[in-house]
Short mmCIF file of C-alpha atoms in Angstrom, two decimals:
data_model
loop_
_atom_site.label_atom_id
_atom_site.label_comp_id
_atom_site.label_asym_id
_atom_site.label_seq_id
_atom_site.Cartn_x
_atom_site.Cartn_y
_atom_site.Cartn_z
CA MET A 1 0.48 8.52 0.45
CA PRO A 2 1.58 11.88 1.29
CA GLN A 3 -1.41 12.78 3.15
CA SER A 4 -0.22 9.65 5.43
CA HIS A 5 2.98 11.56 5.85
CA SER A 6 1.93 15.51 6.59
CA ILE A 7 -0.34 13.81 9.24
CA LEU A 8 3.01 11.93 10.62
CA GLY A 9 4.51 15.19 10.47
CA ARG A 10 1.57 17.08 12.37
CA ILE A 11 1.39 14.80 15.06
CA GLU A 12 5.36 14.51 15.58
CA SER A 13 5.66 18.74 15.40
CA ALA A 14 2.75 19.22 17.91
CA PRO A 15 4.77 18.38 21.22
CA ARG A 16 7.68 19.87 20.19
CA ARG A 17 6.10 22.98 19.45
CA GLU A 18 3.91 22.84 23.56
CA LEU A 19 7.42 21.90 25.16
CA TYR A 20 9.06 25.24 23.20
CA PHE A 21 6.14 27.73 24.19
CA PHE A 22 6.00 26.85 27.67
CA ALA A 23 9.81 26.44 28.00
CA LEU A 24 9.40 29.92 26.75
CA TYR A 25 6.76 30.93 28.59
CA ARG A 26 9.12 29.30 31.80
CA THR A 27 12.16 31.60 30.56
CA LEU A 28 9.79 34.56 30.61
CA GLU A 29 9.05 34.14 34.01
CA ALA A 30 12.46 33.62 34.70
CA ALA A 31 13.37 37.19 32.83
CA ILE A 32 10.86 39.46 34.90
CA LEU A 33 11.77 37.81 37.93
CA ALA A 34 15.31 38.34 37.45
CA GLY A 35 15.04 41.78 36.29
CA LEU A 36 13.36 43.08 38.60
CA VAL A 37 15.38 41.81 41.47
CA PHE A 38 18.42 43.51 39.31
CA SER A 39 17.30 46.29 38.27
CA PRO A 40 16.54 49.68 40.60
CA LEU A 41 12.68 48.84 40.53
CA SER A 42 13.82 46.40 43.07
CA ASP A 43 12.17 48.55 45.73
CA LEU A 44 8.96 47.58 44.24
CA LEU A 45 9.48 44.10 45.99
CA GLY A 46 8.88 45.20 49.03
CA SER A 47 10.55 43.79 52.49
CA GLN A 48 13.22 41.13 51.73
CA ARG A 49 13.26 38.24 54.31
CA HIS A 50 16.48 37.10 52.96
CA PRO A 51 17.97 39.18 49.88
CA GLN A 52 20.89 36.63 49.13
CA LEU A 53 19.03 33.71 48.97
CA GLY A 54 16.24 35.66 46.19
CA LEU A 55 19.33 36.60 44.48
CA GLY A 56 20.79 33.20 43.98
CA VAL A 57 17.44 31.54 43.18
CA THR A 58 16.84 34.28 40.65
CA VAL A 59 19.75 33.38 38.64
CA GLY A 60 19.63 30.01 39.05
CA TYR A 61 16.00 29.50 38.01
CA LEU A 62 16.78 31.76 34.82
CA VAL A 63 19.83 29.58 33.83
CA ALA A 64 18.04 26.08 34.30
CA SER A 65 15.36 28.47 32.47
CA VAL A 66 17.32 28.71 29.62
CA LEU A 67 18.80 25.22 29.31
CA LEU A 68 15.21 23.80 30.02
CA LEU A 69 14.42 26.00 26.29
CA LEU A 70 17.15 24.22 25.05
CA VAL A 71 16.39 20.64 25.96
CA ARG A 72 12.93 19.80 24.39
CA SER A 73 12.50 16.78 22.70
CA PRO A 74 9.28 15.17 22.45
CA ARG A 75 11.45 11.28 23.22
CA TRP A 76 12.10 12.99 26.68
CA MET A 77 8.88 14.72 26.58
CA THR A 78 8.00 13.71 30.02
CA LEU A 79 11.53 14.23 31.87
CA THR A 80 11.61 17.27 30.80
CA VAL A 81 8.19 18.20 31.76
CA VAL A 82 8.62 16.53 34.58
CA VAL A 83 12.17 18.15 35.74
CA GLY A 84 10.73 21.51 34.41
CA LEU A 85 8.02 21.95 36.59
CA ALA A 86 9.71 20.79 39.53
CA VAL A 87 11.72 23.12 38.61
CA ASP A 88 9.47 26.06 39.04
CA ILE A 89 7.79 24.72 41.86
CA VAL A 90 10.65 24.73 44.12
CA ALA A 91 11.61 28.35 42.94
CA ALA A 92 8.47 29.67 42.88
CA ALA A 93 8.69 27.97 47.25
CA VAL A 94 11.74 29.73 47.89
CA ILE A 95 10.96 32.89 45.98
CA THR A 96 8.11 33.35 48.60
CA HIS A 97 10.33 32.37 51.37
CA ALA A 98 13.17 35.29 50.30
CA LEU A 99 10.55 37.58 49.21
CA PRO A 100 7.74 37.46 50.92
CA ALA A 101 6.14 40.49 49.45
CA THR A 102 6.14 38.76 45.69
CA THR A 103 4.09 35.63 46.75
CA ALA A 104 0.28 36.67 45.80
CA GLY A 105 2.22 37.11 42.13
CA VAL A 106 4.94 33.93 42.17
CA ALA A 107 1.47 31.95 43.65
CA MET A 108 -0.78 33.42 40.64
CA MET A 109 2.51 32.43 38.01
CA LEU A 110 2.47 28.96 39.51
CA LEU A 111 -0.95 28.49 38.61
CA PHE A 112 0.10 28.55 35.13
CA ASN A 113 2.64 26.56 35.46
CA VAL A 114 1.48 23.96 36.50
CA ALA A 115 -1.97 23.74 34.72
CA ALA A 116 0.15 23.50 31.50
CA GLY A 117 2.33 20.66 32.67
CA VAL A 118 -0.37 18.41 34.12
CA LEU A 119 -1.89 19.16 30.88
CA LEU A 120 1.21 17.31 28.86
CA LEU A 121 1.81 15.12 31.12
CA PRO A 122 0.20 11.59 29.84
CA SER A 123 0.52 9.59 32.68
CA ARG A 124 -2.03 10.15 35.92
CA GLY A 125 0.28 8.87 38.09
CA TRP A 126 3.17 11.77 37.46
CA ALA A 127 0.61 14.34 37.12
CA LEU A 128 -0.91 13.46 40.96
CA ALA A 129 2.63 13.97 41.66
CA MET A 130 3.51 17.25 40.70
CA ILE A 131 -0.13 18.45 42.23
CA GLY A 132 0.74 16.66 45.38
CA LEU A 133 4.44 17.82 45.55
CA THR A 134 2.67 21.45 44.33
CA VAL A 135 0.94 21.46 47.40
CA ALA A 136 3.49 19.75 49.65
CA MET A 137 6.01 23.00 48.59
CA LEU A 138 3.23 25.38 49.47
CA PHE A 139 2.75 24.13 53.35
CA ALA A 140 5.98 23.52 54.30
CA GLU A 141 7.22 27.12 52.80
CA TYR A 142 4.10 28.60 55.24
CA GLY A 143 5.54 25.90 57.98
CA TRP A 144 9.25 26.71 57.52
CA THR A 145 8.89 31.00 57.93
CA PHE A 146 6.27 30.40 60.86
CA PHE A 147 8.31 27.82 62.58
CA HIS A 148 11.59 29.00 62.21
CA ASP A 149 11.52 32.63 60.78
CA GLY A 150 9.12 33.38 63.71
CA GLY A 151 5.39 34.07 61.95
CA THR A 152 4.20 35.42 58.70
CA ASP A 153 1.30 38.36 57.55
CA ARG A 154 0.18 35.22 55.86
CA SER A 155 -2.92 33.26 57.24
CA ILE A 156 -3.76 29.34 57.11
CA ALA A 157 -6.42 30.19 54.84
CA GLU A 158 -4.73 31.85 52.06
CA VAL A 159 -2.50 29.17 51.79
CA VAL A 160 -5.58 26.37 51.91
CA MET A 161 -6.78 28.38 48.82
CA PHE A 162 -4.23 28.44 47.49
CA ALA A 163 -4.24 24.76 47.61
CA ILE A 164 -7.63 24.23 46.52
CA SER A 165 -6.98 26.17 43.81
CA TYR A 166 -3.89 24.32 42.17
CA LEU A 167 -5.79 20.41 43.17
CA ALA A 168 -8.71 21.86 40.94
CA VAL A 169 -6.68 23.38 38.02
CA GLY A 170 -4.37 20.56 37.84
CA TYR A 171 -7.31 17.85 37.84
CA LEU A 172 -9.34 19.39 34.98
CA ALA A 173 -6.25 20.86 32.78
CA HIS A 174 -5.56 16.88 33.21
CA GLN A 175 -8.91 15.79 32.46
CA ALA A 176 -8.47 18.28 29.20
CA GLY A 177 -5.54 16.81 28.72
CA GLN A 178 -6.12 13.16 28.72
CA ARG A 179 -9.81 14.13 26.55
CA ALA A 180 -7.31 15.96 23.97
CA ARG A 181 -5.51 13.00 23.89
CA ARG A 182 -7.86 10.47 23.38
CA SER A 183 -8.77 12.98 20.55
CA GLU A 184 -5.09 12.80 18.98
CA ALA A 185 -5.58 8.93 18.94
CA LEU A 186 -9.06 8.55 17.40
CA ALA A 187 -8.26 11.60 14.79
CA ASP A 188 -5.05 9.05 14.23
CA GLN A 189 -7.11 6.29 13.36
CA ARG A 190 -10.07 8.14 11.10
CA GLY A 191 -6.73 9.35 9.47
CA ALA A 192 -5.32 5.78 8.31
CA GLU A 193 -8.36 4.42 7.99
CA VAL A 194 -9.04 7.08 5.48
CA ALA A 195 -5.50 6.36 3.81
CA ASN A 196 -6.38 2.84 4.03
CA LEU A 197 -9.72 3.64 1.50
CA VAL A 198 -8.17 5.58 -0.74
CA GLU A 199 -5.52 3.10 -1.35
CA ILE A 200 -8.68 0.59 -1.56
CA ASN A 201 -10.02 3.23 -4.00
CA GLU A 202 -7.27 3.60 -5.94
CA LEU A 203 -6.93 -0.39 -6.21
CA ILE A 204 -10.99 -0.44 -7.46
CA ILE A 205 -10.85 2.15 -10.31
CA ARG A 206 -7.73 0.68 -11.50
CA ARG A 207 -8.79 -3.08 -11.59
CA MET A 208 -12.44 -1.31 -13.20
CA ARG A 209 -12.37 -2.44 -17.17
CA THR A 210 -14.37 1.00 -17.83
CA GLY A 211 -12.72 4.19 -18.66
CA VAL A 212 -12.56 6.89 -15.84
CA LEU A 213 -11.52 10.57 -17.17
CA VAL A 214 -11.77 13.82 -15.31
CA VAL A 215 -11.90 16.62 -17.16
CA ASP A 216 -11.67 19.99 -16.02
CA ALA A 217 -13.54 23.33 -17.91
CA ASP A 218 -10.85 23.64 -20.04
CA ASN A 219 -10.84 20.26 -21.35
CA HIS A 220 -7.84 19.22 -19.02
CA ILE A 221 -7.23 16.09 -18.49
CA LYS A 222 -6.14 15.81 -15.28
CA LEU A 223 -7.05 11.92 -13.97
CA ALA A 224 -7.21 8.47 -15.99
CA ASN A 225 -7.27 5.13 -15.28
CA GLU A 226 -5.24 2.81 -17.04
CA ALA A 227 -8.12 1.52 -19.04
CA ALA A 228 -8.88 5.40 -20.19
CA SER A 229 -5.13 5.77 -20.64
CA LEU A 230 -5.42 2.29 -23.17
CA LEU A 231 -8.16 3.61 -25.35
CA LEU A 232 -7.11 6.57 -25.70
CA GLY A 233 -4.06 5.41 -27.00
CA ASP A 234 -2.05 5.97 -24.56
CA GLY A 235 0.42 3.13 -24.45
CA GLU A 236 0.31 -0.47 -22.91
CA GLY A 237 -2.29 0.04 -19.90
CA GLY A 238 -1.64 3.72 -19.42
CA GLU A 239 1.54 3.32 -18.28
CA GLY A 240 2.65 6.47 -21.09
CA ALA A 241 -0.23 8.76 -19.63
CA SER A 242 1.78 10.40 -17.11
CA ASP A 243 3.65 12.04 -19.90
CA GLY A 244 0.70 13.42 -21.03
CA LEU A 245 -0.28 15.55 -17.27
CA GLY A 246 -2.88 17.83 -18.36
CA VAL A 247 -3.31 17.63 -22.26
CA LEU A 248 -6.14 19.09 -24.01
CA LEU A 249 -9.03 16.19 -24.04
CA THR A 250 -9.56 18.31 -27.57
CA HIS A 251 -6.08 16.97 -29.22
CA THR A 252 -6.53 13.83 -27.98
CA ALA A 253 -10.05 12.42 -28.96
CA PRO A 254 -11.65 15.36 -31.12
CA GLU A 255 -15.07 13.29 -30.72
CA LEU A 256 -15.15 12.38 -27.38
CA ALA A 257 -14.27 16.67 -26.79
CA ARG A 258 -17.17 17.49 -28.88
CA ARG A 259 -19.64 14.89 -27.21
CA LEU A 260 -18.51 16.45 -23.87
CA GLN A 261 -19.45 20.02 -24.99
CA ARG A 262 -22.02 19.13 -25.34
CA TRP A 263 -23.65 17.37 -22.94
CA ARG A 264 -22.00 20.39 -20.59
CA ASN A 265 -24.42 22.65 -23.14
CA GLY A 266 -27.48 21.09 -22.10
CA TRP A 267 -28.11 18.22 -25.46
CA GLN A 268 -29.07 14.79 -25.58
CA ALA A 269 -26.08 12.33 -24.72
CA ASP A 270 -25.68 10.72 -28.19
CA ASP A 271 -25.28 7.16 -27.43
CA THR A 272 -23.42 5.75 -30.66
CA PRO A 273 -20.32 3.81 -29.96
CA MET A 274 -16.93 5.36 -30.91
CA GLN A 275 -13.34 4.79 -31.73
CA LEU A 276 -10.98 6.79 -29.82
CA SER A 277 -8.07 5.25 -31.17
CA PRO A 278 -6.84 2.44 -34.25
CA ASP A 279 -6.76 -0.71 -33.32
CA GLN A 280 -9.13 -0.35 -29.84
CA PRO A 281 -12.24 -1.23 -29.58
CA GLU A 282 -15.08 0.86 -29.66
CA VAL A 283 -16.68 3.01 -26.54
CA GLN A 284 -19.71 4.52 -25.25
CA PRO A 285 -19.13 7.31 -23.05
CA ARG A 286 -21.40 8.49 -20.53
CA PHE A 287 -20.56 12.17 -18.89
CA ALA A 288 -21.36 13.41 -14.81
CA ARG A 289 -20.51 16.38 -13.38
CA LEU A 290 -17.79 15.77 -10.75
CA LEU A 291 -19.55 18.32 -8.00
CA ALA A 292 -22.59 19.69 -7.90
CA ASP A 293 -21.36 23.20 -8.48
CA SER A 294 -18.10 22.38 -9.88
CA GLU A 295 -17.22 22.70 -14.15
CA THR A 296 -15.51 19.04 -13.44
CA SER A 297 -16.71 16.37 -15.07
CA LEU A 298 -16.37 12.66 -14.86
CA ILE A 299 -15.92 10.51 -18.49
CA PHE A 300 -16.90 6.90 -18.30
CA LEU A 301 -15.91 4.19 -21.64
CA ASP A 302 -18.01 1.55 -21.90
CA ASP A 303 -16.41 -0.50 -23.68
CA ALA A 304 -19.26 -1.54 -26.82
CA THR A 305 -18.42 -4.65 -27.26
CA VAL A 306 -19.15 -5.91 -23.79
CA VAL A 307 -22.39 -7.35 -24.51
CA SER A 308 -20.84 -9.73 -27.37
CA ARG A 309 -18.24 -10.54 -24.66
CA ARG A 310 -20.59 -11.59 -21.83
CA ALA A 311 -22.63 -13.62 -24.43
CA GLU A 312 -19.27 -15.36 -26.05
CA SER A 313 -18.13 -15.50 -21.62
CA LEU A 314 -21.20 -17.13 -21.74
CA THR A 315 -21.01 -19.47 -24.36
CA LEU A 316 -17.64 -20.92 -22.95
CA ALA A 317 -18.81 -21.24 -19.92
CA ALA A 318 -21.57 -23.65 -20.59
CA LEU A 319 -18.70 -25.51 -23.17
CA GLY A 320 -16.57 -25.63 -20.25
CA ARG A 321 -19.10 -26.99 -17.97
CA PHE A 322 -19.92 -29.89 -21.11
CA SER A 323 -16.00 -30.78 -21.34
CA ALA A 324 -15.74 -31.62 -17.76
CA SER A 325 -18.74 -33.96 -18.24
CA LEU A 326 -17.18 -35.18 -21.01
CA ALA A 327 -14.08 -35.18 -19.86
CA HIS A 328 -15.56 -37.68 -16.70
CA GLU A 329 -17.23 -39.83 -19.33
CA ILE A 330 -14.20 -40.35 -21.58
CA ARG A 331 -11.89 -41.35 -18.46
CA ASN A 332 -13.81 -44.09 -17.28
CA PRO A 333 -13.57 -45.95 -20.59
CA LEU A 334 -10.14 -44.82 -20.93
CA ALA A 335 -8.80 -46.31 -17.44
CA ALA A 336 -10.28 -49.02 -18.30
CA ILE A 337 -7.93 -49.86 -22.04
CA ASN A 338 -5.23 -48.64 -19.72
CA TYR A 339 -5.84 -51.85 -17.73
CA ALA A 340 -6.68 -54.40 -20.12
CA VAL A 341 -3.36 -52.99 -22.30
CA GLN A 342 -1.37 -53.50 -19.25
CA LEU A 343 -3.23 -57.31 -18.58
CA LEU A 344 -1.28 -57.75 -21.97
CA GLU A 345 1.51 -56.49 -21.95
CA GLU A 346 2.60 -59.66 -19.36
CA SER A 347 1.59 -61.76 -21.51
CA ARG A 348 4.04 -64.28 -22.86
CA GLN A 349 1.69 -65.26 -25.55
CA ILE A 350 1.90 -61.69 -27.08
CA VAL A 351 4.56 -61.31 -29.98
CA ASP A 352 7.17 -58.61 -30.48
CA GLY A 353 4.90 -57.19 -33.18
CA ASP A 354 1.63 -56.66 -31.26
CA ARG A 355 3.82 -55.69 -27.75
CA ARG A 356 4.91 -52.48 -30.38
CA LEU A 357 1.03 -51.99 -30.81
CA LEU A 358 0.39 -51.96 -27.29
CA GLN A 359 2.81 -49.43 -26.74
CA ILE A 360 0.90 -47.72 -29.40
CA ILE A 361 -2.13 -47.73 -27.93
CA HIS A 362 -0.76 -47.15 -24.09
CA GLN A 363 0.98 -43.77 -25.53
CA GLN A 364 -2.22 -42.62 -26.64
CA CYS A 365 -3.84 -43.30 -23.50
CA GLN A 366 -1.17 -41.06 -21.32
CA ARG A 367 -1.82 -38.36 -23.88
CA THR A 368 -5.73 -38.34 -24.01
CA ASN A 369 -5.79 -38.57 -19.84
CA GLY A 370 -3.36 -35.34 -20.44
CA ILE A 371 -6.06 -34.00 -22.57
CA VAL A 372 -9.03 -34.87 -20.23
CA GLU A 373 -6.93 -33.18 -17.15
CA SER A 374 -6.17 -30.21 -18.99
CA VAL A 375 -9.83 -29.74 -20.12
CA LEU A 376 -11.04 -30.08 -16.20
CA GLY A 377 -8.28 -27.70 -14.92
CA LEU A 378 -9.81 -25.32 -17.47
CA ALA A 379 -13.27 -26.11 -16.28
CA ARG A 380 -12.04 -26.11 -13.01
CA ARG A 381 -10.33 -22.70 -13.20
CA GLU A 382 -11.47 -19.67 -10.44
CA ARG A 383 -11.00 -16.40 -10.44
CA ALA A 384 -8.29 -14.33 -9.31
CA SER A 385 -7.69 -13.54 -5.87
CA PRO A 386 -5.09 -10.59 -6.34
CA GLU A 387 -1.88 -9.66 -4.18
CA HIS A 388 1.09 -7.69 -4.12
CA LEU A 389 4.36 -9.94 -4.65
CA ASP A 390 7.75 -9.57 -5.10
CA LEU A 391 8.59 -10.91 -7.96
CA ASN A 392 11.96 -11.70 -7.77
CA THR A 393 11.48 -13.55 -4.74
CA PHE A 394 8.23 -15.65 -6.06
CA VAL A 395 10.90 -16.05 -9.42
CA ARG A 396 14.19 -17.53 -6.87
CA ARG A 397 11.31 -19.51 -4.87
CA PHE A 398 9.98 -20.43 -7.92
CA ILE A 399 13.52 -22.02 -9.50
CA ASP A 400 13.84 -23.81 -6.12
CA GLU A 401 11.36 -25.46 -5.81
CA TYR A 402 11.92 -26.73 -9.64
CA GLN A 403 14.96 -28.08 -9.35
CA GLN A 404 13.92 -30.29 -5.95
CA SER A 405 11.02 -31.35 -7.79
CA LEU A 406 12.07 -32.05 -10.94
CA SER A 407 15.23 -33.96 -12.05
CA ILE A 408 16.62 -31.44 -14.74
CA GLU A 409 20.30 -33.38 -15.41
CA THR A 410 22.55 -31.77 -17.91
CA ASP A 411 19.62 -28.69 -18.05
CA THR A 412 20.65 -25.42 -16.70
CA LEU A 413 17.25 -22.69 -15.17
CA GLU A 414 18.11 -19.49 -14.04
CA ALA A 415 17.66 -16.38 -12.47
CA VAL A 416 18.40 -13.44 -14.02
CA ILE A 417 17.07 -10.40 -11.54
CA GLY A 418 18.41 -7.26 -10.20
CA PRO A 419 19.15 -5.91 -6.79
CA ARG A 420 15.90 -4.01 -6.26
CA PRO A 421 12.66 -5.31 -5.67
CA VAL A 422 10.14 -5.79 -8.43
CA PRO A 423 6.60 -5.33 -6.79
CA ALA A 424 3.76 -6.56 -8.76
CA LEU A 425 -0.67 -7.28 -8.31
CA VAL A 426 -1.29 -10.88 -9.31
CA ASP A 427 -2.43 -14.22 -7.80
CA GLN A 428 -0.08 -15.84 -6.88
CA ARG A 429 -1.68 -19.54 -7.16
CA HIS A 430 -2.02 -18.45 -11.13
CA LEU A 431 1.98 -17.17 -11.35
CA GLN A 432 3.52 -20.51 -10.54
CA GLN A 433 1.06 -22.52 -12.79
CA ILE A 434 1.62 -19.87 -15.89
CA VAL A 435 5.93 -19.81 -15.33
CA THR A 436 5.63 -23.72 -14.32
CA VAL A 437 3.92 -24.24 -18.13
CA LEU A 438 6.32 -21.85 -20.00
CA VAL A 439 9.50 -23.31 -18.41
CA GLN A 440 8.01 -26.83 -18.59
CA ASN A 441 8.02 -26.09 -22.24
CA ALA A 442 11.16 -24.40 -22.69
CA MET A 443 12.89 -27.36 -21.15
CA ASN A 444 11.04 -30.00 -23.69
CA TYR A 445 11.47 -28.12 -27.11
CA GLY A 446 13.91 -24.70 -26.49
CA ARG A 447 16.74 -27.20 -27.25
CA LEU A 448 18.90 -27.76 -29.97
CA PRO A 449 19.84 -31.74 -31.02
CA GLY A 450 21.97 -33.17 -29.43
CA GLU A 451 22.19 -30.00 -26.76
CA PRO A 452 21.09 -29.15 -22.77
CA ALA A 453 18.51 -26.67 -22.82
CA ARG A 454 19.35 -23.42 -21.49
CA VAL A 455 16.34 -21.37 -19.87
CA ARG A 456 17.22 -17.81 -17.54
CA VAL A 457 13.64 -16.44 -15.93
CA ARG A 458 14.25 -13.02 -16.44
CA VAL A 459 12.38 -10.41 -14.21
CA PHE A 460 13.07 -6.59 -14.46
CA GLN A 461 10.41 -3.09 -14.85
CA ALA A 462 10.24 -2.10 -18.16
CA ASP A 463 7.18 1.43 -18.79
CA HIS A 464 6.84 0.84 -14.94
CA ARG A 465 5.43 -2.60 -16.09
CA PRO A 466 6.37 -5.39 -13.89
CA MET A 467 7.57 -8.33 -16.48
CA ILE A 468 8.71 -11.70 -16.14
CA ASP A 469 10.87 -13.39 -19.32
CA VAL A 470 11.08 -16.90 -20.05
CA MET A 471 14.15 -17.19 -22.53
CA ASP A 472 15.61 -20.22 -24.35
CA ARG A 473 18.76 -20.80 -27.40
CA GLY A 474 16.22 -23.41 -29.15
CA PRO A 475 16.03 -23.29 -32.55
CA GLY A 476 13.01 -20.65 -32.23
CA ILE A 477 9.58 -20.40 -33.29
CA PRO A 478 8.63 -19.65 -36.80
CA GLU A 479 6.19 -17.13 -38.01
CA ALA A 480 3.35 -18.68 -39.45
CA VAL A 481 3.56 -21.17 -35.98
CA ALA A 482 4.13 -18.02 -34.04
CA ALA A 483 0.82 -17.03 -34.76
CA GLN A 484 -1.68 -19.48 -33.69
CA LEU A 485 0.75 -20.63 -30.35
CA PHE A 486 -2.18 -19.38 -28.31
CA ARG A 487 -5.21 -21.57 -29.84
CA PRO A 488 -6.59 -23.81 -27.99
CA PHE A 489 -5.71 -27.81 -28.79
CA PHE A 490 -2.84 -26.31 -31.16
CA THR A 491 0.40 -28.38 -31.18
CA THR A 492 3.50 -28.80 -33.47
CA SER A 493 4.23 -32.27 -31.20
CA GLU A 494 2.94 -35.61 -30.76
CA HIS A 495 3.00 -35.89 -27.35
CA GLY A 496 1.13 -32.81 -26.26
CA THR A 497 -2.25 -31.57 -25.61
CA GLY A 498 -2.11 -27.81 -26.81
CA LEU A 499 -3.53 -26.29 -24.02
CA GLY A 500 -0.58 -25.43 -21.97
CA LEU A 501 -0.24 -22.54 -22.88
CA TYR A 502 -3.80 -21.67 -23.94
CA ILE A 503 -4.39 -21.78 -19.87
CA ALA A 504 -1.83 -19.64 -19.16
CA ARG A 505 -2.62 -17.12 -21.58
CA GLU A 506 -6.02 -16.83 -19.96
CA LEU A 507 -5.30 -17.07 -16.18
CA CYS A 508 -3.12 -14.09 -17.51
CA ARG A 509 -6.18 -12.02 -18.24
CA ALA A 510 -7.88 -13.17 -15.45
CA ASN A 511 -4.90 -11.16 -13.32
CA GLN A 512 -5.67 -8.37 -16.15
CA ALA A 513 -1.80 -9.34 -17.26
CA THR A 514 -0.78 -10.09 -20.89
CA LEU A 515 1.37 -12.83 -22.43
CA GLU A 516 3.04 -12.96 -25.53
CA TYR A 517 5.25 -14.55 -27.61
CA VAL A 518 8.98 -12.28 -28.27
CA PRO A 519 10.85 -13.19 -31.46
CA VAL A 520 14.84 -13.47 -30.36
CA PRO A 521 17.06 -12.06 -33.26
CA GLY A 522 20.16 -13.95 -31.96
CA GLY A 523 18.37 -17.51 -31.53
CA GLY A 524 15.76 -19.15 -29.51
CA SER A 525 12.47 -17.87 -27.85
CA CYS A 526 11.00 -15.64 -25.36
CA PHE A 527 7.56 -15.78 -23.84
CA ARG A 528 6.82 -12.40 -21.87
CA ILE A 529 4.33 -12.00 -19.04
CA THR A 530 3.44 -8.63 -18.22
CA LEU A 531 1.51 -7.97 -14.92
CA PRO A 532 0.20 -5.16 -13.29
CA GLY A 533 2.46 -2.95 -11.05
CA PRO A 534 1.31 -2.45 -7.30
CA HIS A 535 0.05 1.34 -7.58
CA ALA A 536 -3.25 1.73 -9.39
CA LEU A 537 -4.84 5.09 -9.74
CA LEU A 538 -2.78 6.86 -12.58
CA PRO A 539 -2.13 10.14 -13.57
CA ALA A 540 -3.08 11.87 -16.83
#
């Protein structure tokens, strides 16, 4: 983004700078003419046809030039150039008429003014109009002198040659200006594309599960993505890495620095997995030079447990397909049992004791159907499609929709948001499902006996990471139960399936987010979602 701002600054300053030099040149011309007219060197101007007219137009031209030098806003660029060029043309024609000896010099000076003015005009119509005005004033001055003042020493051939010169120079200058503007527009487009590619590259590097470090020749860490910062033990997601800008790799990971030095010295790379910090998985480092003639190195930290996780993923995928197939098979007999129970409940020959048994069968069928639906939802889970999202807007809309779709009666559900937006990068559909699970759990279980549920959804930022808290004022969760909350099929309720929190955590993992239970000292429960921020690459 700083690159794009600098490009825009250069684009905005270019017209202002060009207008300034053009106006400065015009002022210099006017000052030279005024100096010649009012100085003892005025005899060099030769015979003067109209001395008073020459004095007046010279002074007026100088004043107009100074005013145009002060007014050079890029917003009024076309108008400023047109007015300035018209002043140049009229002043040149009048000076040529009043001071005939200066004709050749003034005509040559005007040639540059016409070329520069047409070069700055973006419109072909204005450019042709200014060139036409120059030629018209040239012939008008010659005709006025020839017919009104009794003849002139200049030949018509000289006037025609100057007219052709103005036409040719003006046309070439306009073509050069058009080409320069097209080149500038193309450069702007390429600059925007480069800026977009930089953002895309940052996003790709940030989303990489492989840690990436940039280390200079002195072993100072210059850049790190979130995975590398987490592996080095710099905090959740590497947000704390910004405090260690330029930290020595030798201090942060001595063994990694030793292997890097051995690789630089030409030794064979050591592929043995290593642990960079406690409570972090083992990694396999890979080294590469950033540039062929540079000592700056790239270090890739591959998680050594990737292979085992991939095998586990394949196993879970196969289990998911099997579970989905099994769930489909269970739904058919389950529907038949439900239908049979409904028919039995309509029978008048069923005694009250047996009706209670039918109610139990119906409840258990509903519970089993809920488990089947959860398993199918887990098996059908799609990949995450993260997008930039304002969490304040999302939570506000979620609560409005939740209150409209479900009657919460005496319960309360409110949002706690700040005045500033909290941007995040997450799949909106997944986040909707996660927050729905947490709010429903809080409504069902986060209440004291005989009291309504009071649920709050809070959005905030901590350590530059966007977070969402779903809090209730219920009895809380015992420590022994909290340790098993996210296990599949674990539930403390006879009506629960035990899959809601498990699926919510899996959806968080798919979005590079975390879901955790946070004990509340004053009573109640809090489930915290920590989401990825909108910015990709983090400084080391």
